[in-house]
Amino acid sequence: MTTIYNFSAGPAVLPKEVLQQAASEMLDWHGSGMSVMEMSHRGPEFMSILAQAQADLRELLNVPANYKILFLQGGGLGENAIVPLNLVGRKAQSATIDFIHTGSWSGKSIKEAKKYANVNVAASSESAGFNGVPDPSTWNLSKDAAYVHLCTNETIDGVEYHFVPDVAQQTNGASLVADMSSHILSRVIDVSKYGVIFGGAQKNIGPAGLTLVIVREDLLGLALPICPSAFDWKIIADNDSMYNTPPTYSIYIAGLVFQWLKRQGGVAAMEQKNIAKADLLYDYLDSTDFYVTRVAKEFRSRMNVPFYLKDESLNATFLATAKERGLLQLKGHKSVGGMRASIYNAMPIEGVQALVAFMADFAGANG
Ligand code: PMP
């Protein structure tokens, strides 16, 4: 039987071991006689699942004690409203949020934030076709910015920050807020360099439905009065992510993924594997002109690799032939076309090897 490798950008591949464990625990979690889906979120069984998941995530990302880990709902796009509602402070409409526009997702964040505050696009790579991150020395930051928003991995455009910008001096100490939806847990990060880190779970963590927010405690309690209570980070934090019903099953699966990550050696070990996978694919792409990449080398994403066939009339055949070889969901986002291989933590290097072998065969047969 053909081995299947799933390159979806999200919802995305999960570790097989995790799915097998979830299957074996589906009807009866640890002798409780209940599926996790059937448990009260306030019962001792689910409370233990939540506490373990939070503790494991704190350990994996080395989250400092003065940061809260919140599990909520709303997804990445929900956070585009929830973040400003929580952070623009009492100044509301007179506050300014600085944005670095590096692709589709930061673009969406900019659009949404305009409902709640003044928006300053301090830098944009749009005119360069979103091929990288503008040099921080050119960023036109605001003196009184409420915060500076980055999307540190642009899932559609394949642009990743491989550095943490220092914005404090130019902004009177504004915090960085980072949308890490598509590369959280793929590399070691220094959480203390950010005020807020957020992301949807459905790429590198677990199933859709769970949204993760890691927030420094001094940024709690600033929400606008119109912020819905269920999205007010202070209320969520004070209730340990139990103010309303959290996405229990997604939290359970995320918890299994965190345990799996620990068994793999943690985030540092995972980062090495991710570098090896990304190098394999980009080295191949650089070796041929049958395929084209558009992102400048120093900003290439290790998680999402967009590429184009030089002869785009071959796109449909490429996708159909890839599928026959067990290589699924390689179609690029509809807004940019072409192809995209998402190679998250749960993608083994064998999957990337199979992809490269197929791409070389396809180029040989059609070049
Ligand atoms: N931000 C980034 C970086 C994303 O990749 C996505 C989803 N692809 C989103 C935000 C939006 O997430 P959601 O669909 O969970 O609202």
XYZ file of C-alpha atoms and ligand atoms in Angstrom:
383
model
C 0.000 0.000 0.000
C 1.224 3.513 -0.813
C 2.395 5.463 2.219
C 0.367 8.662 2.533
C 2.020 11.993 3.341
C -0.266 14.935 4.009
C 1.149 18.389 3.217
C -1.950 20.371 4.210
C -1.395 23.864 5.628
C -4.012 23.263 8.297
C -5.879 21.500 9.664
C -2.788 19.426 9.168
C -1.048 16.152 9.798
C -0.871 14.945 13.408
C 1.596 12.420 14.819
C 0.345 8.871 14.141
C 1.150 7.856 17.708
C -1.146 10.589 18.988
C -4.029 9.500 16.767
C -3.524 5.883 17.818
C -3.539 6.821 21.494
C -6.659 8.939 21.033
C -8.332 6.024 19.217
C -7.494 3.619 22.020
C -8.831 6.056 24.629
C -11.868 7.141 22.620
C -14.529 5.154 24.462
C -12.976 4.960 27.903
C -10.408 7.488 29.064
C -8.118 5.965 31.721
C -10.829 3.699 33.131
C -13.245 6.578 33.695
C -15.886 4.870 31.555
C -16.232 8.088 29.532
C -14.845 9.535 26.349
C -13.024 12.843 26.899
C -15.738 14.383 24.721
C -18.364 13.371 27.251
C -16.690 14.733 30.378
C -17.731 17.811 32.271
C -15.034 20.419 31.800
C -15.172 21.039 35.551
C -14.830 17.404 36.580
C -11.567 16.081 38.063
C -10.765 14.028 34.937
C -10.806 16.918 32.490
C -9.244 19.309 35.014
C -6.257 16.961 35.184
C -6.018 16.854 31.358
C -6.045 20.669 31.193
C -3.490 21.122 33.958
C -1.118 18.597 32.371
C -1.427 20.229 28.929
C -0.687 23.676 30.373
C 2.275 22.395 32.378
C 3.724 20.532 29.396
C 3.361 23.543 27.116
C 5.003 25.768 29.732
C 7.901 23.346 29.916
C 8.226 22.913 26.134
C 8.333 26.652 25.426
C 10.061 27.554 28.669
C 7.276 30.056 29.408
C 8.352 32.379 32.263
C 6.290 32.460 35.475
C 4.971 35.970 34.734
C 3.153 34.777 31.621
C -0.286 33.146 31.518
C -1.138 30.367 29.110
C -4.756 30.687 27.961
C -6.740 28.102 26.024
C -9.651 29.698 24.249
C -11.677 29.704 21.043
C -12.020 32.034 18.089
C -9.034 30.998 15.955
C -6.345 33.207 14.486
C -8.870 35.472 12.823
C -10.836 35.813 16.054
C -7.639 37.002 17.727
C -7.331 39.742 15.124
C -10.214 41.403 16.980
C -9.569 39.937 20.422
C -5.987 41.231 20.583
C -6.844 44.913 20.007
C -9.916 44.620 22.231
C -7.589 43.484 25.011
C -4.609 45.710 24.400
C -5.458 49.127 23.048
C -6.242 50.140 26.595
C -8.562 52.851 27.744
C -7.347 55.204 25.035
C -9.382 53.202 22.509
C -9.804 55.197 19.312
C -6.842 57.464 19.980
C -4.471 54.517 20.376
C -2.177 53.441 17.542
C -1.163 49.903 16.723
C 1.933 49.348 14.605
C 1.902 46.528 12.081
C 4.559 44.908 9.965
C 2.863 43.758 6.773
C 4.614 40.672 5.442
C 1.806 38.728 3.773
C -1.803 37.618 3.752
C -2.234 36.962 7.467
C -0.701 40.170 8.764
C -2.804 41.893 6.078
C -5.969 40.432 7.554
C -4.878 41.492 11.037
C -4.392 45.074 9.834
C -7.857 45.200 8.297
C -9.571 43.971 11.446
C -7.621 46.174 13.862
C -8.829 49.296 12.042
C -12.208 48.752 13.674
C -10.718 49.333 17.107
C -7.787 51.729 16.833
C -5.580 53.770 14.563
C -3.373 51.542 12.516
C 0.118 52.416 11.385
C 1.624 50.065 8.835
C 5.196 50.663 9.912
C 6.663 48.548 7.110
C 5.367 46.424 4.260
C 6.864 44.033 1.755
C 3.742 44.115 -0.395
C 5.373 45.971 -3.285
C 8.100 43.301 -3.320
C 5.464 40.549 -3.588
C 5.804 39.587 0.084
C 9.204 38.034 -0.525
C 10.577 38.680 2.973
C 10.588 40.864 6.080
C 11.474 44.551 5.559
C 14.740 45.514 7.236
C 13.892 46.639 10.805
C 16.095 49.721 10.374
C 13.477 50.998 7.887
C 10.449 50.423 10.117
C 8.496 53.582 10.732
C 7.301 52.797 14.267
C 5.072 55.081 16.355
C 6.401 56.726 19.505
C 3.270 55.822 21.436
C 2.324 52.498 19.846
C 0.016 50.379 22.008
C 1.892 47.363 20.649
C 3.656 46.131 17.512
C 2.003 43.278 15.642
C 3.978 40.718 13.621
C 3.000 37.523 11.892
C 6.193 35.567 12.481
C 5.332 32.888 9.948
C 3.168 33.817 6.974
C 1.496 30.512 6.163
C 0.393 31.466 2.648
C 3.437 33.423 1.504
C 6.046 31.212 3.155
C 7.862 34.045 4.943
C 9.333 33.457 8.413
C 11.133 35.717 10.877
C 14.441 34.139 11.813
C 15.149 36.999 14.232
C 13.276 38.870 16.955
C 13.074 42.600 16.251
C 13.819 45.029 19.050
C 11.143 47.726 18.963
C 11.182 48.953 22.542
C 13.391 52.004 22.055
C 11.563 53.534 19.111
C 8.141 52.992 20.659
C 8.582 53.891 24.307
C 8.622 50.267 25.338
C 5.790 48.813 23.251
C 5.469 45.037 23.368
C 5.643 42.679 20.441
C 2.480 40.750 19.678
C 3.147 37.760 17.438
C 0.794 35.586 15.427
C 2.691 32.288 15.586
C -0.202 30.128 14.354
C 1.849 28.193 11.845
C 5.264 27.800 13.465
C 4.754 27.700 17.210
C 6.636 24.741 18.738
C 8.675 24.300 15.555
C 11.665 26.210 16.903
C 13.055 27.485 20.162
C 11.694 30.912 21.053
C 12.443 33.360 23.823
C 8.940 34.040 25.141
C 10.204 36.914 27.264
C 10.839 38.958 24.115
C 7.089 39.106 23.401
C 4.119 40.622 25.215
C 1.663 38.252 23.571
C 2.023 35.149 21.435
C -1.096 33.701 19.861
C -2.121 31.071 17.367
C -4.734 28.636 16.213
C -3.902 25.042 17.093
C -4.740 23.364 13.812
C -1.287 23.505 12.234
C 1.422 22.518 14.642
C -0.508 21.701 17.803
C -3.738 19.779 17.354
C -7.261 19.966 15.997
C -9.078 23.147 15.020
C -11.154 24.784 17.726
C -8.406 25.558 20.208
C -6.703 28.943 20.219
C -3.620 29.522 22.274
C -2.681 32.827 23.899
C 0.465 33.357 25.956
C 0.321 36.775 27.594
C 2.576 38.680 29.984
C 0.686 39.418 33.181
C 1.117 43.182 33.095
C -0.879 43.233 29.841
C -3.951 41.784 31.532
C -6.776 44.044 32.663
C -6.562 46.572 29.827
C -9.570 45.324 27.822
C -12.034 47.768 26.362
C -15.474 47.710 28.033
C -16.985 46.395 24.799
C -14.692 43.343 24.803
C -16.868 40.227 25.159
C -16.253 38.687 28.602
C -15.457 35.304 27.043
C -12.566 36.958 25.191
C -11.297 39.178 28.007
C -7.893 37.679 28.770
C -7.984 38.810 32.404
C -11.282 37.038 32.984
C -10.004 33.932 31.176
C -6.761 34.005 33.170
C -8.535 34.546 36.506
C -10.673 31.506 35.710
C -7.771 29.396 34.461
C -9.295 29.041 30.969
C -12.546 27.813 32.522
C -14.671 30.954 32.380
C -16.746 29.336 29.675
C -16.559 25.810 28.280
C -13.170 25.451 26.623
C -12.712 23.253 23.513
C -12.165 20.164 25.647
C -11.412 17.529 23.035
C -9.011 19.790 21.145
C -7.198 20.518 24.410
C -6.936 16.792 25.100
C -5.396 16.100 21.670
C -3.075 19.108 22.018
C -1.988 17.629 25.347
C -1.142 14.326 23.657
C 0.871 16.262 21.051
C 2.784 18.054 23.841
C 3.639 14.683 25.412
C 4.729 13.381 22.004
C 6.935 16.442 21.553
C 8.566 15.787 24.910
C 9.276 12.194 23.832
C 10.920 13.562 20.650
C 13.359 15.525 22.796
C 11.429 18.780 23.018
C 11.393 21.860 20.845
C 15.167 22.140 20.351
C 15.340 18.592 18.964
C 12.276 19.273 16.807
C 13.905 22.430 15.445
C 16.902 20.423 14.241
C 14.594 17.988 12.455
C 12.676 20.879 10.919
C 15.888 22.489 9.652
C 16.901 19.199 8.036
C 13.506 18.809 6.362
C 13.397 22.389 5.082
C 17.011 22.213 3.824
C 16.232 19.059 1.896
C 13.318 20.650 0.079
C 14.858 24.089 -0.535
C 18.162 22.559 -1.678
C 16.263 20.585 -4.269
C 14.258 23.651 -5.343
C 17.497 25.622 -5.710
C 19.007 22.884 -7.865
C 16.400 23.024 -10.627
C 14.722 25.649 -12.739
C 11.710 23.420 -13.376
C 10.308 24.836 -10.112
C 10.459 28.442 -8.882
C 10.476 29.922 -5.361
C 9.844 33.604 -4.704
C 10.857 34.218 -1.071
C 14.329 35.589 -0.380
C 16.564 32.898 1.128
C 16.997 34.476 4.552
C 13.221 34.643 5.110
C 12.178 31.244 3.850
C 9.715 29.474 6.099
C 10.717 26.107 7.479
C 7.066 25.170 7.857
C 5.336 26.321 4.669
C 7.176 26.047 1.378
C 5.346 27.661 -1.548
C 6.713 26.873 -4.994
C 5.581 27.235 -8.574
C 6.003 25.105 -11.654
C 7.727 27.179 -14.302
C 5.170 25.848 -16.768
C 1.949 26.396 -14.851
C -0.056 24.500 -17.463
C 1.318 21.376 -15.755
C -0.222 22.251 -12.356
C -3.216 19.909 -12.566
C -1.093 16.983 -13.792
C 1.457 17.638 -11.036
C -1.226 17.493 -8.345
C -2.931 14.407 -9.788
C 0.360 12.524 -10.159
C 1.464 13.528 -6.660
C -1.791 12.163 -5.297
C -1.204 8.840 -7.043
C 2.137 8.691 -5.211
C 0.385 9.334 -1.857
C 1.458 12.989 -1.615
C -1.665 14.899 -0.629
C -2.849 18.523 -0.369
C 0.020 20.198 -2.198
C -2.124 22.831 -3.881
C -1.117 26.403 -2.989
C -3.562 28.824 -1.372
C -6.086 30.072 -3.898
C -4.977 33.691 -3.415
C -1.421 32.981 -4.637
C -1.783 29.813 -6.718
C 1.035 27.369 -7.382
C 1.969 24.703 -4.854
C 2.696 24.671 -1.152
C 4.238 21.937 0.959
C 3.524 22.402 4.648
C 6.038 20.396 6.629
C 5.010 20.812 10.237
C 6.472 18.949 13.222
C 4.396 15.840 12.543
C 5.723 15.464 8.977
C 8.552 12.921 9.079
C 11.655 13.481 6.960
C 10.604 10.443 4.924
C 7.646 12.499 3.691
C 9.939 15.269 2.440
C 12.245 12.688 0.851
C 9.256 11.185 -0.946
C 8.161 14.634 -2.104
C 11.600 15.552 -3.445
C 11.915 12.190 -5.225
C 8.517 12.720 -6.829
C 9.308 16.309 -7.848
C 12.549 15.188 -9.479
C 10.764 12.361 -11.345
C 8.048 14.749 -12.478
C 10.603 17.285 -13.682
C 12.471 14.524 -15.510
C 9.333 13.305 -17.243
C 8.033 16.750 -18.164
C 11.139 18.917 -18.505
N -2.858 33.486 11.161
C -2.107 32.605 10.491
C -0.625 32.794 10.444
C -2.714 31.522 9.856
O -1.975 30.646 9.169
C -4.115 31.366 9.924
C -4.837 30.200 9.303
N -4.313 29.678 8.169
C -4.841 32.329 10.615
C -4.186 33.372 11.233
C -6.330 32.236 10.711
O -6.661 31.217 11.562
P -8.147 30.686 11.778
O -8.570 30.060 10.502
O -7.962 29.729 12.905
O -8.995 31.850 12.152
